[in-house]
XYZ file of C-alpha atoms in Angstrom:
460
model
C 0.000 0.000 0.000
C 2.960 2.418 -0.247
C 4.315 4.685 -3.298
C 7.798 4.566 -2.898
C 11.136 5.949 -4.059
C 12.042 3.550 -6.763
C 15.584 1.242 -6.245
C 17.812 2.061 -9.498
C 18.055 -1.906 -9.719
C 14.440 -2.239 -10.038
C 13.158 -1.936 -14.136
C 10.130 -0.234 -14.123
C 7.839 1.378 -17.148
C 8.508 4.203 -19.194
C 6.848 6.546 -21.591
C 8.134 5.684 -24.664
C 5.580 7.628 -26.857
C 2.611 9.948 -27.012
C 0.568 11.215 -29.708
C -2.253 12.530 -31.328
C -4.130 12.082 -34.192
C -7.146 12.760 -36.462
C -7.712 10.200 -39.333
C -10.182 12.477 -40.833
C -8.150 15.303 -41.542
C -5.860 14.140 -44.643
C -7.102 11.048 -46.832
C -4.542 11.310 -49.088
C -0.996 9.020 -48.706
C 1.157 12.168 -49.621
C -0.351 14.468 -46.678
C -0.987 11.810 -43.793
C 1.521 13.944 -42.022
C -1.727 16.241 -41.289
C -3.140 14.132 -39.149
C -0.582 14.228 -36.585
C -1.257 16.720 -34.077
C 0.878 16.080 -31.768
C 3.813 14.155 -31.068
C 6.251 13.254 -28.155
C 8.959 12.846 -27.736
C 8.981 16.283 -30.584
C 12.522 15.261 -31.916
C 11.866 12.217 -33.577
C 11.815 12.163 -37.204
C 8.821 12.482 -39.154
C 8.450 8.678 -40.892
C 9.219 7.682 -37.850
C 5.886 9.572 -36.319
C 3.759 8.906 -39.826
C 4.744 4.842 -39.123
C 3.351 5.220 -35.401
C 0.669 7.154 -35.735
C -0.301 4.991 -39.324
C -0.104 2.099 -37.010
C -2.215 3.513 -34.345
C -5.245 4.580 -36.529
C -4.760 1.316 -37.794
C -5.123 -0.708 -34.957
C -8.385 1.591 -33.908
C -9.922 0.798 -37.765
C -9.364 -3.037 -36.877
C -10.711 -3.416 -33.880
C -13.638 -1.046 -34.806
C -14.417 -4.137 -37.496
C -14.935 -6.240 -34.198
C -17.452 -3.325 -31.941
C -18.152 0.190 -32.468
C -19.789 0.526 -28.879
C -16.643 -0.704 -26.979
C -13.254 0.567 -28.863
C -9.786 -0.439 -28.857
C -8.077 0.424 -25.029
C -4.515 -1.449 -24.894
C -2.263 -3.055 -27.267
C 0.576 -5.411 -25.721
C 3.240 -6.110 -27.376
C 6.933 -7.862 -26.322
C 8.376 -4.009 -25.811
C 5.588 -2.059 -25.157
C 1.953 -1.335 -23.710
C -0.354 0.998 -25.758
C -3.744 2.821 -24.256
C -5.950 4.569 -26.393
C -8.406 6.897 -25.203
C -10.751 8.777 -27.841
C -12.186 11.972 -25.766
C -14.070 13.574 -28.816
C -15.036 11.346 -32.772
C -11.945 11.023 -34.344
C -9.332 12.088 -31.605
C -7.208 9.971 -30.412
C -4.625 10.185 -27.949
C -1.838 7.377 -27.424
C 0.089 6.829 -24.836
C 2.902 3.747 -25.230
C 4.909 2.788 -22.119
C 8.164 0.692 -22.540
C 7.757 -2.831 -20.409
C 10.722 -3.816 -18.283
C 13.321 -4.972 -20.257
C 13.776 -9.401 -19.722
C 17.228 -10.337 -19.774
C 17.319 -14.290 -21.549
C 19.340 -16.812 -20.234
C 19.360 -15.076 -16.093
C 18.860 -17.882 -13.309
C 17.663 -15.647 -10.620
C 14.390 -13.661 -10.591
C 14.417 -10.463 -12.406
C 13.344 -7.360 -10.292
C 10.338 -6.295 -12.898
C 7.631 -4.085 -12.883
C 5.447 -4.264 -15.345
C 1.684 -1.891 -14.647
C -1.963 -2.788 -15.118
C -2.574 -1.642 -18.374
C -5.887 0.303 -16.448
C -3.387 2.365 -14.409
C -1.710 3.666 -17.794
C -5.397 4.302 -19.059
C -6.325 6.357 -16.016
C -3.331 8.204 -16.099
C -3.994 8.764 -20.008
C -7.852 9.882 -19.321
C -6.651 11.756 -16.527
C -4.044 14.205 -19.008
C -7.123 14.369 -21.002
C -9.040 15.827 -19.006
C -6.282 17.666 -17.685
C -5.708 19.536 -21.104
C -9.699 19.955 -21.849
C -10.183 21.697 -18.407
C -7.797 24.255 -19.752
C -8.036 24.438 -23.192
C -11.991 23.481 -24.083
C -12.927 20.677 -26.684
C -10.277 19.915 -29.434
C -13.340 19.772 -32.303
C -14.210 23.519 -30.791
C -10.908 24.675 -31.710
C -10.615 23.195 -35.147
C -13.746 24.179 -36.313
C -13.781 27.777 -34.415
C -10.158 28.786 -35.050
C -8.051 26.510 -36.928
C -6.394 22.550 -36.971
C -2.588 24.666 -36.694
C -4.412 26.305 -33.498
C -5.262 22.645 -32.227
C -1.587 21.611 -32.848
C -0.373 24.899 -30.353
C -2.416 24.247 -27.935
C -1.314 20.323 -27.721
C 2.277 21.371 -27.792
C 1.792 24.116 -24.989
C -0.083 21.599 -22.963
C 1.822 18.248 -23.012
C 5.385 20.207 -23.708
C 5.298 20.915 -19.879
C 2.812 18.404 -18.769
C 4.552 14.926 -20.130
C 7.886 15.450 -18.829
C 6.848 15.507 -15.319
C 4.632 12.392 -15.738
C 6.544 9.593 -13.605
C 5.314 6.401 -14.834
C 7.721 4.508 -12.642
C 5.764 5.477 -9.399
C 1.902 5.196 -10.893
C 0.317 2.635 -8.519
C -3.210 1.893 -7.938
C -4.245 5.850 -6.842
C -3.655 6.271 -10.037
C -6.392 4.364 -11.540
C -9.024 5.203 -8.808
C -8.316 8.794 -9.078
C -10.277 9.727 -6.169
C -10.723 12.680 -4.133
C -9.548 13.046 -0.530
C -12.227 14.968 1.459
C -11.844 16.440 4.626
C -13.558 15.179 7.945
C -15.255 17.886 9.810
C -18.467 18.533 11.999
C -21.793 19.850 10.337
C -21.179 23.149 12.133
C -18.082 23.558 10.619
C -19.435 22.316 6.823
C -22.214 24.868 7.467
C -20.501 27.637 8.115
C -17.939 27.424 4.985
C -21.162 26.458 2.593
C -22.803 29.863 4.342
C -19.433 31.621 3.583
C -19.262 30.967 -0.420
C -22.952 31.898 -0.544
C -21.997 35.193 1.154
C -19.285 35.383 -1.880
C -21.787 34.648 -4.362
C -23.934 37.174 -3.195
C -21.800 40.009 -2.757
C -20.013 39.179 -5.980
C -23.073 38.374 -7.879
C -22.636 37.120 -11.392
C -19.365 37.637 -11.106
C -17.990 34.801 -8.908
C -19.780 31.703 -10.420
C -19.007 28.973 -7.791
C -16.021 27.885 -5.614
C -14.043 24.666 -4.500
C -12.329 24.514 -1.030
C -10.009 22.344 0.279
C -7.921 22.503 3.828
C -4.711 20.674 4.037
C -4.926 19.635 0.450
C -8.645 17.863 1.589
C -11.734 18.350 -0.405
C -14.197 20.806 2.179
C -16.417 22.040 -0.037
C -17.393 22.306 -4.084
C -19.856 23.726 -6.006
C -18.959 21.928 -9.710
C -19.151 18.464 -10.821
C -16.956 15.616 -10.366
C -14.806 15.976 -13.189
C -13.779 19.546 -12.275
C -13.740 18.783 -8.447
C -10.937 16.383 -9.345
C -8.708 18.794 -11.914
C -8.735 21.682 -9.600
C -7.830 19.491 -6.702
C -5.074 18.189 -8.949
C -3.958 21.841 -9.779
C -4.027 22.766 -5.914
C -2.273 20.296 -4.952
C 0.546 20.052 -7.181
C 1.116 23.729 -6.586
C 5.297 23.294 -6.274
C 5.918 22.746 -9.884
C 7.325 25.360 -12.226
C 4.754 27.206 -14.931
C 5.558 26.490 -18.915
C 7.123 29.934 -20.219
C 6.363 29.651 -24.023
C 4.648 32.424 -24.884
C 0.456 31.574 -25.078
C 0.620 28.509 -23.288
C -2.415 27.739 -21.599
C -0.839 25.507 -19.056
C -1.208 27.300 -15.383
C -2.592 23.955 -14.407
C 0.706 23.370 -13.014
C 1.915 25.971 -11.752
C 0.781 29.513 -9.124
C 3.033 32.579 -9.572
C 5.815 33.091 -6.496
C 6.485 30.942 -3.621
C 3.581 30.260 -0.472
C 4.150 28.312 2.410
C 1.119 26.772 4.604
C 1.104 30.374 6.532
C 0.737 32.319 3.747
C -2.571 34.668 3.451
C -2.597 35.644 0.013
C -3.618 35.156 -3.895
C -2.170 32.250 -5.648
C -2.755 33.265 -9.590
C -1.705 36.731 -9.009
C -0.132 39.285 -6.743
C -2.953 41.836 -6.143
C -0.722 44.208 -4.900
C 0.896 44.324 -7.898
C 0.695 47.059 -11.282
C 0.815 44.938 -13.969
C -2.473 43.285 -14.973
C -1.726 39.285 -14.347
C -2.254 37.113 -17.222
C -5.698 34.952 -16.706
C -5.976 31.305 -15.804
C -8.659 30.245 -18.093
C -11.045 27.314 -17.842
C -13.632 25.133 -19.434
C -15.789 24.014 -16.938
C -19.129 21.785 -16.963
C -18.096 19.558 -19.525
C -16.233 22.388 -21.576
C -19.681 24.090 -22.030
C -18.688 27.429 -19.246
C -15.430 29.504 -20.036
C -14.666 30.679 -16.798
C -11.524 32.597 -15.200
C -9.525 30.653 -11.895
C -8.666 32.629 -8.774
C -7.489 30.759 -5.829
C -6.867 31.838 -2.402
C -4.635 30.435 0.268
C -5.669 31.735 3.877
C -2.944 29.208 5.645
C -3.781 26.183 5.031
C -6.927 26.593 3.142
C -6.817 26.980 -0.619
C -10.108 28.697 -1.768
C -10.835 28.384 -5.901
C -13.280 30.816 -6.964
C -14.671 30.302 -10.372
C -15.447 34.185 -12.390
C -16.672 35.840 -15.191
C -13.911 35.692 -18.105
C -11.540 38.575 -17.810
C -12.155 39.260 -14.238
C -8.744 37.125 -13.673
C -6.955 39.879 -15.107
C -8.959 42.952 -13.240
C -6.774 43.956 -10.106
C -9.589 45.890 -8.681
C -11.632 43.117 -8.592
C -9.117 40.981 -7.339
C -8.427 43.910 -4.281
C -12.225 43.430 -3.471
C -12.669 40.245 -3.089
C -9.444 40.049 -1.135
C -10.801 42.250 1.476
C -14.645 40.447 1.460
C -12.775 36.843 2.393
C -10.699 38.310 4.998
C -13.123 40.170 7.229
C -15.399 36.368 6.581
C -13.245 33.731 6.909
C -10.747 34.114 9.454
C -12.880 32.371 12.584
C -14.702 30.231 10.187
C -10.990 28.419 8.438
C -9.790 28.978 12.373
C -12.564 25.841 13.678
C -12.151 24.068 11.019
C -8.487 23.785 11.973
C -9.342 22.922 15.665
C -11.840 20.244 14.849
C -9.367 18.861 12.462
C -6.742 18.676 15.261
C -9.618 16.918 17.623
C -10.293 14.531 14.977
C -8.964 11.124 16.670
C -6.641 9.517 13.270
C -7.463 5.700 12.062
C -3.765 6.064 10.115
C -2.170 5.738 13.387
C -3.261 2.139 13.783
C -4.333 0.523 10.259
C -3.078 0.308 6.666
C -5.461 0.877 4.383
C -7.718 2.233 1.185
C -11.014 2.821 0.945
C -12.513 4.259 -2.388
C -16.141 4.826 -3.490
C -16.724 4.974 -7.106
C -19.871 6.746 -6.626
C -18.264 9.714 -5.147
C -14.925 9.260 -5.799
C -14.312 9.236 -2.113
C -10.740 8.104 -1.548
C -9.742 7.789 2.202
C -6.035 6.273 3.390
C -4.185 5.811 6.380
C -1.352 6.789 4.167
C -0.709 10.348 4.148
C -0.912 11.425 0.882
C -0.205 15.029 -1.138
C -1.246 14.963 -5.064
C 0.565 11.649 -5.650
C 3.378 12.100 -2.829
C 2.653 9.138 -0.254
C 4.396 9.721 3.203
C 6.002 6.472 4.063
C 4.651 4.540 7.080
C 7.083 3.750 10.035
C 10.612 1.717 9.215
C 9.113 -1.271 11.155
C 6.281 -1.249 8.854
C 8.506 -0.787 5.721
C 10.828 -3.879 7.009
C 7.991 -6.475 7.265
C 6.227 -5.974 4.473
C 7.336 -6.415 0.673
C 6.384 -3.104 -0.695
C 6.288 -3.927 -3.999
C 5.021 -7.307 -3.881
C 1.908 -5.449 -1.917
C 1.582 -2.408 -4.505
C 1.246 -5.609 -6.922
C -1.290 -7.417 -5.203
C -3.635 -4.276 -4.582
C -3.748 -3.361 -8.316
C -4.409 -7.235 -9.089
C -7.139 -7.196 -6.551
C -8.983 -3.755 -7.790
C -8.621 -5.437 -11.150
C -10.345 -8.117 -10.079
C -13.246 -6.495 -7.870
C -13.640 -4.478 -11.749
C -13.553 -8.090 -14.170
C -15.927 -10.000 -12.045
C -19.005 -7.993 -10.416
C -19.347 -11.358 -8.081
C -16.477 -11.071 -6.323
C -16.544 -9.765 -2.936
C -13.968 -10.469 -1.018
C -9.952 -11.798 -1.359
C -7.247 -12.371 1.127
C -3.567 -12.207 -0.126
C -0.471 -13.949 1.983
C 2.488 -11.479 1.158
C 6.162 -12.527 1.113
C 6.947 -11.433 4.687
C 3.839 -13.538 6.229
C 1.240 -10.626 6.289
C -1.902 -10.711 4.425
C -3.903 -7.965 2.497
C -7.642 -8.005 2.391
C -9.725 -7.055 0.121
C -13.471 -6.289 0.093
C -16.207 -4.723 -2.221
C -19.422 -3.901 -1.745
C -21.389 -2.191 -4.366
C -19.303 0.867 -5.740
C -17.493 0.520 -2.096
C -13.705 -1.164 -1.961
C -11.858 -1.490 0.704
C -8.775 -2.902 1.242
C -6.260 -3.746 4.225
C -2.905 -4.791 5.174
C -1.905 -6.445 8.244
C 1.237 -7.541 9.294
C 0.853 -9.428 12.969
C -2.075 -11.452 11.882
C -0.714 -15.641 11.325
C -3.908 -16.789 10.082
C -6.823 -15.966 7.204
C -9.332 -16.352 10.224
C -7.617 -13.781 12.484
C -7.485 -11.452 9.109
C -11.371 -11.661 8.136
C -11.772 -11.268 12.024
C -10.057 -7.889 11.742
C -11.826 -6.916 8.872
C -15.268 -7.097 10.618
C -14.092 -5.121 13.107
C -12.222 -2.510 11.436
C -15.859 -1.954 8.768
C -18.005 -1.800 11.944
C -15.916 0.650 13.727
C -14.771 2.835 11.204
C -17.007 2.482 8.001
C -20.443 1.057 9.950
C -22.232 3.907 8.352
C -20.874 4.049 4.489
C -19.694 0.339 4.313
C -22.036 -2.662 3.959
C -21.199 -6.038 4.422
């Protein structure tokens, strides 16, 4: 259950390749080059891009011949895994990840990793989503502005965003993808959902809806799923560096200066500043809202407000609003912090994940930041084969996904523990203990820790 630092000795996956590509653009032999929008890594030769992506739309034509409702997802070959993911007709994005290299003729177990092709999907659906949130539908832009346009946007997107993608530490939070929310009181959910009202009123028509989080924990959010879980991502992964090519629409990774968790301030912009900030602009509600980011940190709160286009730009707005959240939310983010530091921790005893597709509810005893897990104790790291554990979770959520009858699954691990597994409806939980001898002590545990901890959200 741990995302770890990953031994040099160990061979793990690799992107290889990524690309996009429209069949529908060129017919013609002589110009298939046209329908390659994008391509990465961007210094490899042009056959050698017209061969992949050939291949690729290829591959989608075949298995088309075989169902149109369900199309092509993964390709395995001896070097490689392929995902394909087809967000909009007739774009399709490609994502090929280099398995661990097999040396013949070696005696002694290889250390391999080799992913669920369903993690390397997520992660490909997720970048999706990622670049749609920020840059509105791809059929939008060719038909509104140009295909050249579509290519630019692409590059200033997945330029910035693909190099930072880590394939050699995607484990199964990857493929749930699920959103960490924040345990508080009513009184304390109450009085932040009265405080964004208060902001919506003020700022009427002008600030269109908000997301909270404290400690990097969903509080509160007033848009769907799919945006819930982008600007958490954004939040979140707040420390890395923003793409400087000029035009690129890629602030998803990136806030303007340095904060720590005591700052009070703007994120996107410096309000305090002359010079008009550039806007973070996004596509919200299924790219059908165009709507301007501002986030605010008030310690460790992040507050994402949601505004008219342009008014990410307008300092004066931006001074406003600054001075409405201060005189509101001081005592209100202040409780919230005291309840959270009342709240007694189930991390300090138990290993575990429990996820709720419905929702997207993700809860962990592992502390976890974006995709940054904080390892457990040294004892815990000693008894317990970390990798031969992250293996046997991902093999058990794929399981729980290919067969709606299982329920439950128990796991011995190398070092005599056992992980447990258990679904229930959209609910699955799973569990790693590393003191318990026998499968009867384990299911015993099980019961106990669902009744105490999940009596009210987890059914047996």
């Amino acid at each position: 259950l741990f995302n770890f630092t990953v031994n040099f000795s160990m061979q793990t996956p690799r992107l290889a390749k990524f690309f996009v590509f429209n069949s529908t653009i060129s017919k013609k032999e002589e110009t298939s080059h046209e329908n390659i929008l994008y391509y990465y890594p961007p210094n490899t030769t042009l056959d050698r891009q017209c061969i992949d992506v050939g291949l690729g739309g290829a591959l989608v034509g075949f298995a088309g011949n075989f169902s149109t409702d369900l199309p092509i997802e993964v390709m395995h070959t001896e070097k490689h895994q392929q995902v394909f993911h087809q967000p909009e007709e007739e774009f399709w994005f490609v994502l090929v990840a280099s398995k661990p290299k097999r040396e013949s003729g070696k005696k002694e177990k290889e250390n391999l990793r080799e992913l669920d092709h369903r993690i390397l999907l997520a992660i490909l659906q997720k970048a999706v989503r990622m670049y749609k949130w920020t840059n509105g539908n791809l059929i939008d832009t060719m038909q509104q502005e140009s295909v050249q346009k579509v290519r630019d946007k692409l590059a200033g997107f997945f330029n910035v965003f693909l190099p930072l993608l880590t394939l050699e530490s995607a484990d199964v939070f990857d493929a749930l993808d699920g959103i960490q929310f924040l345990p508080v009181d009513r009184v304390s959910f109450l009085n932040m959902q009265s405080f964004v009202n208060k902001v919506e009123a003020r700022f009427l028509d002008e600030v269109l809806g908000a997301t909270i989080l404290v400690d990097d924990l969903l509080l509160y959010s007033g848009v769907n799923q799919n945006d819930t879980r982008c600007v958490c991502s954004f939040i979140t992964k707040r420390q890395t560096k923003r793409g400087k090519d000029k035009g690129d629409n890629v602030t998803h990774l990136a806030f303007e200066g340095t904060v720590t968790p005591e700052s009070t301030c703007f994120l996107t912009c410096d309000s305090r500043a002359s010079k008009r900030p550039e806007p973070i602009t996004l596509f919200i509600e299924d790219c059908t809202k165009e709507v301007n980011l501002i986030v605010w940190q008030h310690q460790r709160a992040s507050m994402a407000f949601y505004v008219k286009p342009d008014l990410g730009r307008d300092l004066d707005f931006h001074a406003k609003l600054e001075a409405f959240i201060k005189d509101e939310v001081g005592g209100i983010v202040q409780s919230i912090f005291d309840n959270i530091a009342r709240v007694t921790q189930l991390e300090e005893t138990n290993k575990y994940i429990y996820f709720n597709h419905m929702n997207l509810a993700l809860k962990t005893s592992l502390k976890k930041r974006g995709h940054l897990i904080t390892p457990p104790t040294q004892n815990a790291v000693s008894s317990t084969d970390i990798l031969d554990v992250m293996t046997f979770v991902e093999s058990m959520h794929s399981d729980f996904e290919n067969n709606p009858d299982c329920k439950e699954m128990f796991q011995k691990t190398k070092k005599d523990g056992w992980l447990a597994g258990r679904k229930s409806g959209n609910r699955e939980f799973f569990a790693l203990f590393d003191n318990k001898p026998t499968i009867v002590e384990v299911n015993e545990e099980m019961r106990k820790i669902s009744q105490t901890f999940f009596n009210n959200i987890f059914v047996d």
